[in-house]
Structures are given as structure tokens and as C-alpha cells.
XYZ file of C-alpha atoms in Angstrom:
698
model
C -61.614 40.219 -96.505
C -63.514 42.260 -93.922
C -60.883 41.443 -91.311
C -57.976 42.425 -93.579
C -59.636 45.782 -94.324
C -60.126 46.489 -90.615
C -56.502 45.571 -89.870
C -55.258 47.899 -92.597
C -57.341 50.762 -91.227
C -56.008 50.164 -87.731
C -52.353 49.811 -88.689
C -52.278 52.856 -90.937
C -54.910 54.991 -89.261
C -53.905 54.662 -85.622
C -50.531 55.325 -84.068
C -51.407 55.039 -80.384
C -49.783 51.753 -79.461
C -46.494 49.994 -80.018
C -45.677 46.317 -79.768
C -42.532 46.842 -77.731
C -44.330 48.303 -74.714
C -42.464 47.590 -71.460
C -44.131 47.118 -68.130
C -44.049 49.966 -65.627
C -44.173 47.926 -62.436
C -44.495 50.941 -60.161
C -47.501 52.276 -62.066
C -49.000 48.793 -62.115
C -48.578 48.411 -58.351
C -50.083 51.821 -57.626
C -53.086 51.025 -59.806
C -53.816 47.797 -57.960
C -52.953 48.633 -54.346
C -54.843 51.472 -52.693
C -52.266 52.219 -49.988
C -49.164 50.093 -49.691
C -49.021 48.423 -46.282
C -47.682 45.381 -44.462
C -50.821 43.245 -44.879
C -50.311 42.391 -48.570
C -48.125 39.512 -49.807
C -46.356 41.656 -52.394
C -43.720 39.086 -53.292
C -46.359 36.499 -54.168
C -48.347 38.973 -56.262
C -45.201 40.272 -57.915
C -44.040 36.755 -58.825
C -47.403 36.020 -60.435
C -47.288 39.270 -62.374
C -43.801 38.540 -63.692
C -44.843 35.018 -64.654
C -47.292 36.561 -67.122
C -44.713 39.114 -68.220
C -42.083 36.511 -69.074
C -44.625 34.076 -70.598
C -46.937 36.325 -72.553
C -50.513 35.224 -73.178
C -51.203 34.290 -76.797
C -54.333 36.187 -77.855
C -55.268 33.313 -80.156
C -55.320 30.640 -77.435
C -55.911 32.529 -74.168
C -58.872 31.447 -72.031
C -61.234 33.817 -70.135
C -59.806 33.084 -66.665
C -56.249 33.687 -67.882
C -57.143 37.020 -69.491
C -59.214 38.163 -66.519
C -56.435 37.223 -64.078
C -54.376 40.199 -65.277
C -57.006 42.454 -63.634
C -56.805 44.891 -66.538
C -60.004 44.246 -68.524
C -63.520 44.865 -67.260
C -66.320 42.304 -67.824
C -67.516 43.956 -71.057
C -63.999 44.022 -72.509
C -63.424 40.340 -71.701
C -66.773 39.408 -73.259
C -66.179 41.543 -76.358
C -62.688 40.119 -76.799
C -63.946 36.546 -77.136
C -66.935 37.570 -79.241
C -64.527 39.275 -81.655
C -62.224 36.238 -81.795
C -65.108 33.796 -82.246
C -66.616 35.809 -85.094
C -63.453 36.846 -86.975
C -61.001 34.078 -86.125
C -57.409 34.290 -84.931
C -55.684 37.624 -84.440
C -53.193 38.533 -87.138
C -51.765 41.570 -85.349
C -51.660 43.008 -81.836
C -53.137 46.173 -83.349
C -56.468 44.405 -83.799
C -57.189 45.070 -80.126
C -58.224 48.577 -81.182
C -61.056 47.121 -83.275
C -62.725 45.478 -80.257
C -65.663 47.495 -78.898
C -65.019 49.172 -75.499
C -61.237 48.560 -75.814
C -59.595 51.989 -75.308
C -55.955 52.907 -75.898
C -55.069 53.269 -72.221
C -56.333 49.754 -71.482
C -54.450 48.366 -74.479
C -51.208 49.964 -73.271
C -51.641 48.254 -69.885
C -52.320 44.950 -71.633
C -49.468 44.985 -74.157
C -46.587 43.832 -71.883
C -48.492 40.637 -71.080
C -49.856 39.509 -74.462
C -48.619 38.470 -77.877
C -49.972 37.134 -81.172
C -48.580 33.803 -82.301
C -49.718 31.181 -84.754
C -50.544 27.796 -83.284
C -47.702 25.772 -84.774
C -46.812 22.262 -83.622
C -43.139 21.966 -82.711
C -42.011 18.423 -83.504
C -38.530 18.750 -82.033
C -37.778 16.463 -79.045
C -38.662 17.981 -75.659
C -35.040 18.053 -74.475
C -33.995 19.925 -77.607
C -36.848 22.424 -77.212
C -35.802 23.080 -73.621
C -32.138 23.546 -74.553
C -32.863 25.798 -77.533
C -35.682 27.843 -75.958
C -34.985 31.593 -76.230
C -37.164 32.521 -73.232
C -34.622 31.710 -70.520
C -32.512 33.542 -67.963
C -30.086 33.107 -65.091
C -30.187 35.606 -62.219
C -27.525 36.111 -59.555
C -28.222 38.688 -56.844
C -26.208 39.934 -53.879
C -27.258 42.361 -51.122
C -25.892 43.489 -47.778
C -26.669 45.923 -44.968
C -23.609 48.166 -44.651
C -23.848 49.112 -40.976
C -22.685 46.423 -38.554
C -25.638 44.927 -36.693
C -25.501 43.340 -33.265
C -26.124 39.873 -34.683
C -22.765 39.972 -36.479
C -20.599 41.433 -33.687
C -18.229 39.191 -31.679
C -20.069 37.460 -28.833
C -19.026 38.593 -25.351
C -19.262 36.281 -22.322
C -22.536 37.974 -21.407
C -24.779 40.437 -23.204
C -25.692 43.436 -21.059
C -28.961 45.368 -21.294
C -29.575 48.579 -19.327
C -33.059 49.323 -17.962
C -33.569 53.088 -18.013
C -36.171 55.398 -16.543
C -38.065 57.952 -18.630
C -35.343 60.505 -17.821
C -32.632 58.122 -19.070
C -31.268 57.148 -15.653
C -30.001 53.540 -15.425
C -32.345 51.707 -13.036
C -31.143 48.128 -13.480
C -28.723 45.962 -15.439
C -29.742 42.677 -17.057
C -27.330 40.086 -18.379
C -28.027 37.147 -20.657
C -26.163 34.476 -22.594
C -25.017 35.799 -25.978
C -26.864 34.994 -29.189
C -25.441 35.760 -32.603
C -26.324 34.952 -36.180
C -24.789 31.784 -37.551
C -23.729 33.267 -40.891
C -22.546 36.395 -42.658
C -24.641 39.515 -43.396
C -24.508 38.715 -47.125
C -27.760 37.776 -48.833
C -27.301 35.640 -51.956
C -30.009 34.653 -54.395
C -30.019 32.818 -57.690
C -32.607 31.640 -60.169
C -32.648 29.866 -63.513
C -35.744 29.427 -65.632
C -36.575 28.428 -69.169
C -40.173 28.166 -70.357
C -42.510 28.215 -73.321
C -46.213 28.787 -72.809
C -48.433 25.725 -73.302
C -45.333 23.533 -73.617
C -42.980 23.440 -70.628
C -41.418 25.314 -67.734
C -38.204 24.294 -65.978
C -36.524 26.226 -63.191
C -34.723 26.249 -59.868
C -34.086 28.861 -57.179
C -31.597 29.048 -54.303
C -31.179 31.584 -51.502
C -29.234 32.384 -48.357
C -30.789 35.109 -46.193
C -28.794 37.656 -44.198
C -27.405 35.919 -41.124
C -27.829 32.392 -42.437
C -24.806 30.150 -42.803
C -23.632 28.638 -46.066
C -22.731 25.180 -44.866
C -22.944 21.493 -45.631
C -24.511 19.281 -42.987
C -27.192 16.647 -42.533
C -29.930 19.303 -42.672
C -28.373 21.765 -45.118
C -26.596 21.405 -48.437
C -24.932 24.744 -49.101
C -27.680 27.329 -49.422
C -30.484 27.444 -46.859
C -33.362 27.202 -49.343
C -33.841 25.520 -52.700
C -36.892 25.439 -54.920
C -37.337 23.637 -58.226
C -40.056 22.712 -60.699
C -40.766 21.027 -64.016
C -44.075 21.667 -65.764
C -45.049 19.796 -68.922
C -48.203 20.863 -70.775
C -50.151 18.812 -73.303
C -47.817 15.818 -72.949
C -48.433 12.079 -72.550
C -52.210 12.506 -72.583
C -52.294 15.098 -69.759
C -53.020 18.825 -69.878
C -50.413 19.405 -67.156
C -47.764 17.303 -65.451
C -46.338 19.218 -62.492
C -43.219 18.049 -60.629
C -41.456 19.806 -57.749
C -42.770 23.000 -56.174
C -46.141 24.385 -57.194
C -49.244 26.272 -56.099
C -52.919 25.896 -56.981
C -55.466 28.576 -57.833
C -58.990 27.156 -58.111
C -62.475 28.621 -57.704
C -62.648 31.778 -55.605
C -59.599 30.808 -53.566
C -61.229 29.518 -50.376
C -59.418 26.167 -50.574
C -56.701 26.928 -53.140
C -55.916 30.638 -53.265
C -52.398 30.988 -54.651
C -51.363 33.481 -57.290
C -52.149 37.039 -58.231
C -54.926 38.038 -55.772
C -54.773 41.771 -55.204
C -58.066 42.086 -53.266
C -59.258 45.536 -52.279
C -57.367 48.259 -54.081
C -57.472 51.334 -56.237
C -58.671 49.033 -59.026
C -62.077 48.678 -57.375
C -63.822 46.232 -59.748
C -61.497 44.009 -61.771
C -59.466 42.707 -58.806
C -62.400 41.395 -56.774
C -63.119 38.118 -58.614
C -60.633 35.245 -58.423
C -59.858 33.200 -61.533
C -59.196 29.457 -61.802
C -55.741 28.873 -63.274
C -55.122 25.408 -61.818
C -51.601 24.226 -60.994
C -48.845 26.815 -61.380
C -45.059 26.601 -60.911
C -43.764 28.074 -57.675
C -40.699 30.258 -58.189
C -40.663 32.514 -55.126
C -38.216 32.366 -52.202
C -41.014 32.549 -49.631
C -40.450 29.292 -47.760
C -44.095 28.412 -47.082
C -47.477 28.498 -48.771
C -46.661 26.045 -51.559
C -46.797 22.323 -52.314
C -43.886 20.020 -53.119
C -44.613 16.823 -55.001
C -46.449 15.829 -58.170
C -49.647 17.103 -59.780
C -51.678 16.084 -62.835
C -54.431 17.793 -64.819
C -56.436 16.003 -67.501
C -59.507 16.930 -69.552
C -62.340 14.554 -70.418
C -64.527 16.414 -72.876
C -66.143 19.264 -70.912
C -64.683 17.967 -67.624
C -61.269 18.803 -66.197
C -59.716 16.961 -63.271
C -56.714 17.966 -61.180
C -55.063 15.669 -58.634
C -51.857 16.180 -56.647
C -49.771 14.815 -53.780
C -47.381 16.910 -51.690
C -44.914 16.229 -48.894
C -43.242 19.299 -47.413
C -41.124 19.902 -44.328
C -42.000 23.074 -42.452
C -40.639 25.000 -39.469
C -42.059 24.965 -35.958
C -40.886 24.971 -32.345
C -41.552 21.710 -30.508
C -43.523 22.268 -27.288
C -43.877 19.872 -24.346
C -46.006 21.955 -21.970
C -48.856 19.587 -21.039
C -50.512 22.058 -18.641
C -52.762 23.307 -21.445
C -52.370 20.585 -24.096
C -53.565 17.012 -24.456
C -50.486 16.225 -26.565
C -47.168 15.224 -25.057
C -45.333 16.907 -27.932
C -46.777 19.464 -30.343
C -46.050 22.493 -32.515
C -47.355 25.862 -31.355
C -47.602 27.218 -34.900
C -45.980 26.771 -38.293
C -43.335 29.453 -38.782
C -43.271 31.013 -42.244
C -40.478 33.589 -41.932
C -37.964 31.256 -43.576
C -35.145 32.566 -41.349
C -32.595 30.082 -39.952
C -29.993 32.335 -38.309
C -30.074 31.782 -34.541
C -30.000 28.587 -32.445
C -33.759 28.786 -31.823
C -34.545 29.350 -35.516
C -32.259 26.493 -36.536
C -33.843 24.213 -33.935
C -37.276 24.913 -35.450
C -36.196 24.045 -38.995
C -38.089 21.160 -40.653
C -39.635 19.988 -37.377
C -43.021 19.220 -38.894
C -43.870 17.341 -42.088
C -47.077 18.117 -43.936
C -48.514 15.561 -46.355
C -51.329 16.806 -48.583
C -53.619 15.266 -51.167
C -55.637 17.698 -53.253
C -58.186 17.333 -56.023
C -60.533 19.415 -58.138
C -63.086 18.547 -60.820
C -64.803 21.189 -62.894
C -67.378 21.075 -65.672
C -67.326 23.782 -68.368
C -69.777 23.120 -71.229
C -68.895 26.570 -72.613
C -66.913 29.694 -71.757
C -69.844 31.226 -69.910
C -70.496 28.579 -67.270
C -68.257 26.583 -64.915
C -69.127 24.496 -61.881
C -66.783 22.346 -59.851
C -65.737 20.794 -56.566
C -62.370 20.832 -54.797
C -60.849 19.333 -51.696
C -57.644 19.221 -49.679
C -56.627 16.656 -47.070
C -53.655 17.592 -44.840
C -51.818 15.336 -42.379
C -49.107 16.610 -39.999
C -46.309 14.566 -38.417
C -46.839 16.450 -35.143
C -50.075 17.980 -33.853
C -50.623 21.718 -33.958
C -51.976 23.617 -30.959
C -51.704 27.277 -30.110
C -51.163 28.452 -26.555
C -54.753 29.204 -25.502
C -56.028 32.703 -24.849
C -59.333 34.482 -25.212
C -59.287 35.103 -28.950
C -57.802 31.877 -30.381
C -60.089 29.292 -28.785
C -61.462 28.226 -32.176
C -58.154 27.915 -34.017
C -57.178 24.572 -35.547
C -55.949 21.898 -33.117
C -54.710 18.444 -34.089
C -52.689 16.657 -36.751
C -55.320 16.232 -39.475
C -57.539 18.625 -41.412
C -59.626 18.396 -44.542
C -61.644 20.958 -46.443
C -64.039 20.576 -49.382
C -65.800 23.158 -51.539
C -68.243 23.720 -54.377
C -67.626 26.644 -56.752
C -69.282 28.089 -59.846
C -69.323 31.118 -62.117
C -71.677 32.184 -64.887
C -71.413 35.016 -67.415
C -74.534 36.551 -68.918
C -73.830 39.390 -71.362
C -71.678 41.836 -69.359
C -72.496 40.300 -65.955
C -70.350 37.631 -64.304
C -71.686 35.853 -61.206
C -69.387 33.756 -59.013
C -69.489 31.815 -55.758
C -67.676 29.238 -53.640
C -68.730 27.525 -50.408
C -66.417 25.350 -48.323
C -66.532 23.297 -45.120
C -63.541 22.268 -43.021
C -63.170 19.245 -40.723
C -64.234 21.337 -37.712
C -67.641 21.940 -39.274
C -66.874 25.597 -39.897
C -68.121 27.037 -43.178
C -66.565 29.629 -45.458
C -68.526 31.166 -48.314
C -68.079 33.976 -50.820
C -70.267 35.133 -53.678
C -70.783 38.143 -55.854
C -70.808 39.663 -59.291
C -68.809 41.974 -61.510
C -70.560 43.812 -64.297
C -70.250 46.514 -66.922
C -73.395 48.605 -66.513
C -72.551 50.752 -69.513
C -69.599 51.681 -71.680
C -68.392 53.987 -68.903
C -69.481 52.308 -65.640
C -68.335 49.032 -64.038
C -69.400 47.682 -60.679
C -68.664 44.815 -58.291
C -70.472 43.393 -55.267
C -69.193 40.658 -52.958
C -70.615 38.946 -49.880
C -68.484 36.725 -47.655
C -68.911 34.747 -44.446
C -66.113 32.815 -42.738
C -66.963 31.059 -39.457
C -64.748 31.480 -36.414
C -63.850 27.761 -36.598
C -63.309 27.611 -40.370
C -59.799 26.336 -41.155
C -58.251 26.766 -44.613
C -54.448 26.803 -44.690
C -53.999 27.530 -48.401
C -57.023 29.770 -48.904
C -56.807 33.392 -49.970
C -60.358 34.406 -50.841
C -61.644 37.977 -50.673
C -61.535 39.235 -47.074
C -60.516 42.015 -44.717
C -58.493 39.683 -42.512
C -55.229 38.219 -43.728
C -56.836 34.773 -43.264
C -60.311 33.527 -44.165
C -61.635 33.102 -40.625
C -64.024 34.913 -38.237
C -65.427 37.461 -40.685
C -68.613 38.577 -42.408
C -68.785 41.422 -44.853
C -70.210 43.109 -47.921
C -68.204 45.006 -50.520
C -69.388 47.406 -53.230
C -67.025 48.739 -55.893
C -67.602 51.216 -58.701
C -65.425 52.425 -61.583
C -66.500 55.324 -63.806
C -64.541 56.388 -66.880
C -66.536 59.023 -68.801
C -63.684 59.532 -71.283
C -60.013 58.694 -71.749
C -58.843 61.659 -69.633
C -60.817 61.053 -66.444
C -61.458 58.053 -64.211
C -63.177 57.671 -60.829
C -62.837 54.627 -58.574
C -64.691 54.131 -55.299
C -65.477 51.268 -52.970
C -67.193 50.748 -49.638
C -66.659 47.653 -47.490
C -68.523 46.874 -44.301
C -67.381 43.947 -42.152
C -67.996 42.237 -38.849
C -65.838 39.955 -36.710
C -68.255 37.715 -34.739
C -65.551 36.493 -32.357
C -62.593 38.114 -30.581
C -59.401 39.095 -32.437
C -55.851 39.957 -31.493
C -56.007 43.303 -29.609
C -59.806 43.208 -29.741
C -61.340 41.612 -26.649
C -64.925 41.474 -27.962
C -66.841 40.907 -31.212
C -66.363 44.007 -33.362
C -67.427 45.774 -36.536
C -65.713 48.068 -39.016
C -65.869 49.648 -42.417
C -63.552 50.974 -45.091
C -63.973 53.195 -48.120
C -61.752 54.585 -50.841
C -62.151 57.285 -53.466
C -59.651 57.926 -56.237
C -59.664 60.373 -59.131
C -57.200 59.837 -62.002
C -56.539 62.407 -64.704
C -54.648 61.818 -67.968
C -54.204 65.235 -69.614
C -51.724 63.720 -72.075
C -49.648 60.605 -72.512
C -46.736 62.473 -70.913
C -48.646 63.476 -67.758
C -50.618 61.342 -65.317
C -51.924 62.412 -61.942
C -54.210 61.010 -59.294
C -55.591 61.981 -55.889
C -56.825 59.420 -53.411
C -58.291 59.167 -49.930
C -58.970 56.003 -47.934
C -60.707 55.734 -44.581
C -60.610 52.696 -42.279
C -62.660 52.242 -39.118
C -61.944 49.290 -36.853
C -62.592 48.577 -33.195
C -59.736 47.797 -30.797
C -59.430 47.259 -27.064
C -57.667 49.837 -24.898
C -57.047 49.843 -21.147
C -58.505 52.688 -19.110
C -58.163 52.629 -15.316
C -58.124 48.831 -15.095
C -61.022 48.562 -17.546
C -60.787 47.251 -21.087
C -62.820 49.383 -23.459
C -63.727 48.785 -27.102
C -63.077 51.995 -29.061
C -63.075 52.993 -32.716
C -59.737 53.277 -34.457
C -60.237 55.624 -37.410
C -57.445 56.048 -39.932
C -57.268 58.256 -43.036
C -54.706 57.929 -45.814
C -54.183 60.643 -48.441
C -52.115 60.453 -51.636
C -51.441 62.948 -54.401
C -49.195 61.806 -57.248
C -47.978 63.338 -60.522
C -45.948 61.557 -63.206
C -44.573 63.630 -66.041
C -42.320 62.780 -68.947
C -40.229 65.822 -69.850
C -38.293 63.970 -72.542
C -38.363 60.385 -73.803
C -35.212 59.841 -71.727
C -36.267 61.864 -68.638
C -39.217 61.073 -66.355
C -40.158 62.700 -63.044
C -42.527 61.601 -60.281
C -43.731 63.710 -57.364
C -45.779 62.172 -54.577
C -47.159 63.465 -51.293
C -48.855 61.039 -48.935
C -50.008 61.346 -45.343
C -52.131 59.647 -42.729
C -53.960 60.429 -39.495
C -55.277 58.075 -36.844
C -57.707 58.530 -33.975
C -57.806 55.841 -31.319
C -59.888 56.794 -28.329
C -58.536 60.176 -27.283
C -55.145 59.679 -28.974
C -54.487 61.447 -32.293
C -51.388 60.653 -34.372
C -50.217 61.523 -37.877
C -47.517 61.026 -40.452
C -46.476 62.171 -43.916
C -43.912 61.638 -46.662
C -42.849 63.822 -49.602
C -41.212 61.874 -52.441
C -39.400 63.034 -55.564
C -38.157 60.607 -58.221
C -35.929 61.390 -61.180
C -35.490 58.608 -63.741
C -33.412 59.005 -66.887
C -31.561 57.093 -69.608
C -28.098 57.841 -70.936
C -26.173 55.720 -73.425
C -26.596 52.074 -72.286
C -27.427 53.137 -68.750
C -30.814 53.549 -67.042
C -30.955 55.475 -63.754
C -33.665 55.481 -61.061
C -33.226 57.918 -58.178
C -35.318 59.074 -55.210
C -35.190 61.594 -52.397
C -37.916 61.479 -49.748
C -38.636 63.324 -46.486
C -40.861 61.695 -43.872
C -42.132 62.367 -40.363
C -44.449 59.992 -38.482
C -45.612 59.975 -34.861
C -45.646 56.176 -34.566
C -45.545 52.977 -36.575
C -49.320 53.057 -37.122
C -48.677 56.019 -39.422
C -45.660 54.565 -41.223
C -45.745 55.499 -44.903
C -45.334 52.493 -47.213
C -44.010 53.562 -50.606
C -43.140 51.404 -53.610
C -39.499 51.704 -54.705
C -37.818 50.749 -57.969
C -35.591 47.747 -57.449
C -33.535 45.296 -59.449
C -35.440 42.916 -61.703
C -37.583 40.309 -59.885
C -37.158 42.104 -56.550
C -39.894 44.053 -54.802
C -39.104 46.874 -52.382
C -41.736 48.616 -50.280
C -40.137 49.701 -46.975
C -41.878 51.502 -44.130
C -40.943 55.190 -43.857
C -41.246 55.499 -40.060
C -39.924 58.137 -37.666
C -38.275 61.346 -38.846
C -35.677 61.334 -41.564
C -34.669 61.106 -45.195
C -34.924 58.150 -47.561
C -32.878 58.054 -50.743
C -31.759 55.530 -53.307
C -30.022 55.365 -56.658
C -30.077 52.459 -59.077
C -28.389 51.978 -62.423
C -28.949 49.312 -65.052
C -26.313 48.604 -67.669
C -26.802 46.424 -70.770
C -23.304 45.896 -72.221
C -24.567 43.377 -74.793
C -27.983 42.086 -75.829
C -28.100 39.080 -73.499
C -26.412 40.501 -70.386
C -27.811 43.055 -67.934
C -26.277 44.424 -64.739
C -27.962 46.277 -61.864
C -26.416 48.181 -58.973
C -28.556 49.773 -56.237
C -27.706 51.799 -53.146
C -30.435 52.784 -50.651
C -30.178 54.662 -47.369
C -32.314 55.788 -44.422
C -30.973 58.753 -42.459
C -32.962 59.306 -39.261
C -33.193 62.451 -37.121
C -34.933 60.925 -34.107
C -32.705 58.032 -33.000
C -29.143 57.007 -32.243
C -29.575 53.380 -33.268
C -31.603 51.610 -35.930
C -33.404 48.322 -35.417
C -33.797 46.199 -32.303
C -32.419 42.979 -30.905
C -29.860 41.329 -33.156
C -30.896 43.675 -35.986
C -29.801 46.770 -34.052
C -27.002 48.919 -35.490
C -25.435 51.863 -33.672
C -25.902 55.177 -35.493
C -28.755 56.945 -37.225
C -28.378 55.424 -40.688
C -29.439 52.214 -42.402
C -27.850 51.541 -45.792
C -28.052 48.661 -48.219
C -26.184 47.811 -51.384
C -27.551 45.397 -53.967
C -26.090 44.040 -57.204
C -27.547 41.688 -59.780
C -26.541 39.972 -63.004
C -28.955 38.547 -65.583
C -27.744 36.348 -68.415
C -29.945 35.124 -71.253
C -28.624 32.097 -73.101
């Protein structure tokens, strides 16, 4: 009775939330990522985010790691959520979220696109019938093309000619070379089908042909260049999960298995720092590396859960035979993960190395507050790997076999969550991470993380918290703080100090660095949101000075000011100004961008438009800005040079189950007569792209 009374008070006394909330992906991205740049795997994060969006979490069955993996709730909110559910039973309405202590309206609005309330009802229909009749399904077909003709698509002449010019533009020499052209057309084609029901099944396949790749049938290729497929069965045949096809694994703190939605350091300074164990997950991206292909099983035995999988995957790499620096007669310099197969050299590298992997994890969870486990991955390669030696890569992996094992644990006490994982690879190198996230009060959250990755630590599928893009050659300590005194104001800050004990690319000595961010967000009303942010990065790099290599500080500042305002329910505006400066030795460079968006609805049409001005001294100051794109596509180009960026996109829903998108985007530069380089070069000062997509729900 008490619960029914509270629900009635919420439903009739509050009008702040609605069940049909839609996700604002741009706002979500800006909340998680401090400054958009090239070091973040946006597609992977975006795919994970959309997986939750299309398969909403049931508030009555969701587990702590699943809820925390959205990076929306702080430790106190997660703890209070499960205390509320344990004491009062299943949720009867989404509006009950407002009855949970510390759960404010703004947080609930962020949460709504990813959650639902459903009764736990057993569906006795045959699996095939459930798959065929499932309403949560879609087919996507997408086409895109660069409009300007690029060199890679021009007719091949007997010889390609390159002019060597002096600083004044005078031709000093002429170089000729054999012609190279792309094998296929400039059309990019992508398709995906998926049908799924949470805690029951997921079935899907993806196909893609990149720009320049051929659509052909041969011994190595059957039509499209890339295919991906998966079948996930949950709670079937005595197993928690049966995974077939392409998949990823997210276990512990991500040192061994680090797939999924790992945002790392960002404007969300607390909630994104801890990784969450989600186990085996379907892989639906078109990134052609970083996943497993085979079979995986997960089964629970009381408080124990065991995961075991086998994978066999062909990967790209150029075969090398230079024995002057290698003990191997034939080896691969490095695994290529671009996924491009357009030129003779790229095609020759396709599927030249086979990776066989066996992975396992066992974890013990006597209750929701404590988990401890072990994990391991054994990888065997058909050809040995060895990089061409230089000063900084002497401790990189070499050989055809690697294994890595780890121990991980996390414990929640009141509003404090402690977590750790320590791993050791075949080389003897150790990687370790540990920390805590906590709600110190109703208004203050904090995070602290320590990490140490040896210079000879080798983890090929790890993605734990770090400054580097890989978990190797790094030590550091991170502090994050989030203060929200009321619903109109929020402050986020972090400070990260790190050290690289061995040499790095462009850094010819052990080095140190630090990074901090401060962000103030203001919500004067639901129609207006603004924030101001500054981030500072200090790293050490090597520069040449009169035949001497010197280690100098590279100090970079990024500034952002953003205002979103809703003039009418059908008309929304966004104004953003962002800039950067960089000092490297005695060299000072800068860049800025001014962006104006106008988004509006009319009839069955939804329009997204942008006009942006930018001016940067060099690529180090390129301004990375999120752009609205067609569904399941992520666009974050670099605004570099001097020019104008604009795009317009329209979505049309002629009937309930069919949606159409059309997008046109264009760069117009003022500082160049050609755009791109090599085979990507196009004569003229513009770069334009058209994109169209169809989604059908059956």
C-alpha cells in the first residue's frame, strides 16, 4: 500500500519527466568527452551506447554493473536504486525513479532513453517464432560518397609525376613513379540487420564496402569487403549466454578484456573512471579489428560465474623477409587495423595472419557488493610479429605466442566503491590499476585511480584507464571531483599526473606530464543549457636544436563555451566557440572555431543544419567538433586550416516503420588549392560528401 501511495503522489504531483524521452547523442557525447580529439575510439563507444538504447535496461532485472556502465548515475544513486528495489519490490512505473533518494530530474532525463519497466514474463513461444515476431528489429542501408574526384579514382597514366618545389615555388626536380589507383569506386556502402530482445536473444549481420574498395567475387572476397555476424542466446540450454560469431568481452577493469563503452577521462569526471564487467557482448561495428570470432559460453554455478571462449580470426599485415634485424625468416611488422583494402599493397596485406585465441574468466559474487575473479587470454599467431627496431619500441611484443592473466575485484561499502585489477603477460611485464569512486555527500562525488603498466606489458585487447592509447609504459594518478550544489549548477574538475618510464614516439627519453580540466555547467531552465570549459595538457616531446635533441614541454590549452537554447518545441539553436593554444619550446600556435547550429521540425521532416568558421595554425590545433549524422553513424571531423564547414541533414518518416535520411556536408578552405594528399588528394579548395540512409522496421 505504501508503494502505491508513493506512485500516486509521483504521477499526479510531478510533471518533470516523460516516458518517451529520446536520446540527444550530441549532448551525451559532450557530457562524456572533454575535448573531442583523434585519440578516442568514438565508433566503439557509440556502438555500445546504441546497444543500450535499442535494448533498454529493465529496471526490475538490471544488475549494478549494467546500470553503472551507462556512466549516468553516481555511486550513491546506484546504491540507493538497489536499496529501493530490494525494500519495495519491482518497479511499477518509470516515474518511481523520482522517489529514490538523491535521484534528481536532470539525471532521470539522461537515464530515460536507456531504461524501461517490464514485468518478468516467461515467453513460451519457440525461439524461431520469437525471433521472427520480435518488434525490436531493423534493417539499415547507407550510401555515402565524396563528390570531388580524388587522385585514387582518376585514370592511371603510364607514370605519375611529382614536382619537387623550393620554398618560393620554383620546380627543383621531377620525380616519376609507377601509377597506383584504388581498386574500386568512390561509393561507400553499408548495411546492417538486427533483431534482439534483452535477456533472450540477439541476431544480426553487417556488411560494408569502404570508399575505393572493389565489390567483387574472388577466392578472398565474396561481394562486400567486410562481413560481421552474431547470434547470442541468453538463458538457454542451461547456459547464461551462448555466443556465436563476432563478439567482444568486457571483464574486470579492462586490462585483459576491455571492449565496450569506456569513455575514460572526460567532462564527466567521476562516473566514467570505473570499468564494469558485462561479459560477452555482440560485436556489431564495422571496425575490422579488436573483436573475437568464434564461440563463447557463460554459465553460473551458484555464486560463481564462468566464461569460456574460442576465437579464430584472420587479420591484416604486411609480410616481411628482412633478416638483417629479425631472427624470423618471415614475419609481420604489425597488425593493420585500418580495414582498408583499396590498393595493391593493402590487398596484399589482407588476411595474412591468423590469430587463434582462448579466453576464460571466473568470478565469485556472493552479493551485489563484492566480486572477485580471475581472467586469462592465450593468443597464437600463424606468423610471428616483430616491429622494425628503433629506440622507443625495444620492449614491444615479439613472437607468435602471448598469454596474459589477471586477478580483479571490486567492493562497495555504503557510497564507496573500491576496484582493482592486476595482470601479467608472458614477457613478465605487469599491468595494474586500482581506485575508488564515492559520493562524499548529496552534492559531491569523487574518484581516484592509480595505474602502472610496465614497458614490456603486452595486452592486445585491453583498454583500462590510461593516458596512452594502449596500456603500456605508463604510471599515473588521477583525481576527479563533481560538485552539484543544486539542479541549476554543476562543477566538474580532474587532475591527472603521469609518467612514461621508457621512450615514446617523438620522445627520446623517459618523460612526465600532467593534465587538468575544469567545467562549469549552468541550467537556468529546461530550455537553456550552457557550459564553459578549459583543459590543459602538459607533455614532454623531443625537438632538434642545432644537431642536439632536447626534451621540452608541450603545453596545450583548450577552451569551450557552449549554449543550447530551445526557442520553440520545434526549433532549437546551439552556439559554440572553441579554441586552443600550444607552446612547444619557443613555438606558439593557436586555432579556433565558431559554430552555429539550427535544428527544427516541420511536418514529417526533421532538419539539422550547421555553419562554422575555423582558423588553425597547424594540425596540432585542429578543432574536433561533434556533428549530427544519420542514425548509427558518428561524425567528428577535424576543422583544420582556414575555412568554412557546413552541413544540412533531413530525416523523413513517411510511415511508422520507415525512416529516410539525407545529409550533405562541405568544407570550403581559404588556404589551399587542393584537399588531401596522396591518392586522397582532390584539386580545388572544397571537400563535399553526400550521405543517404534507409531504415526499415519489420
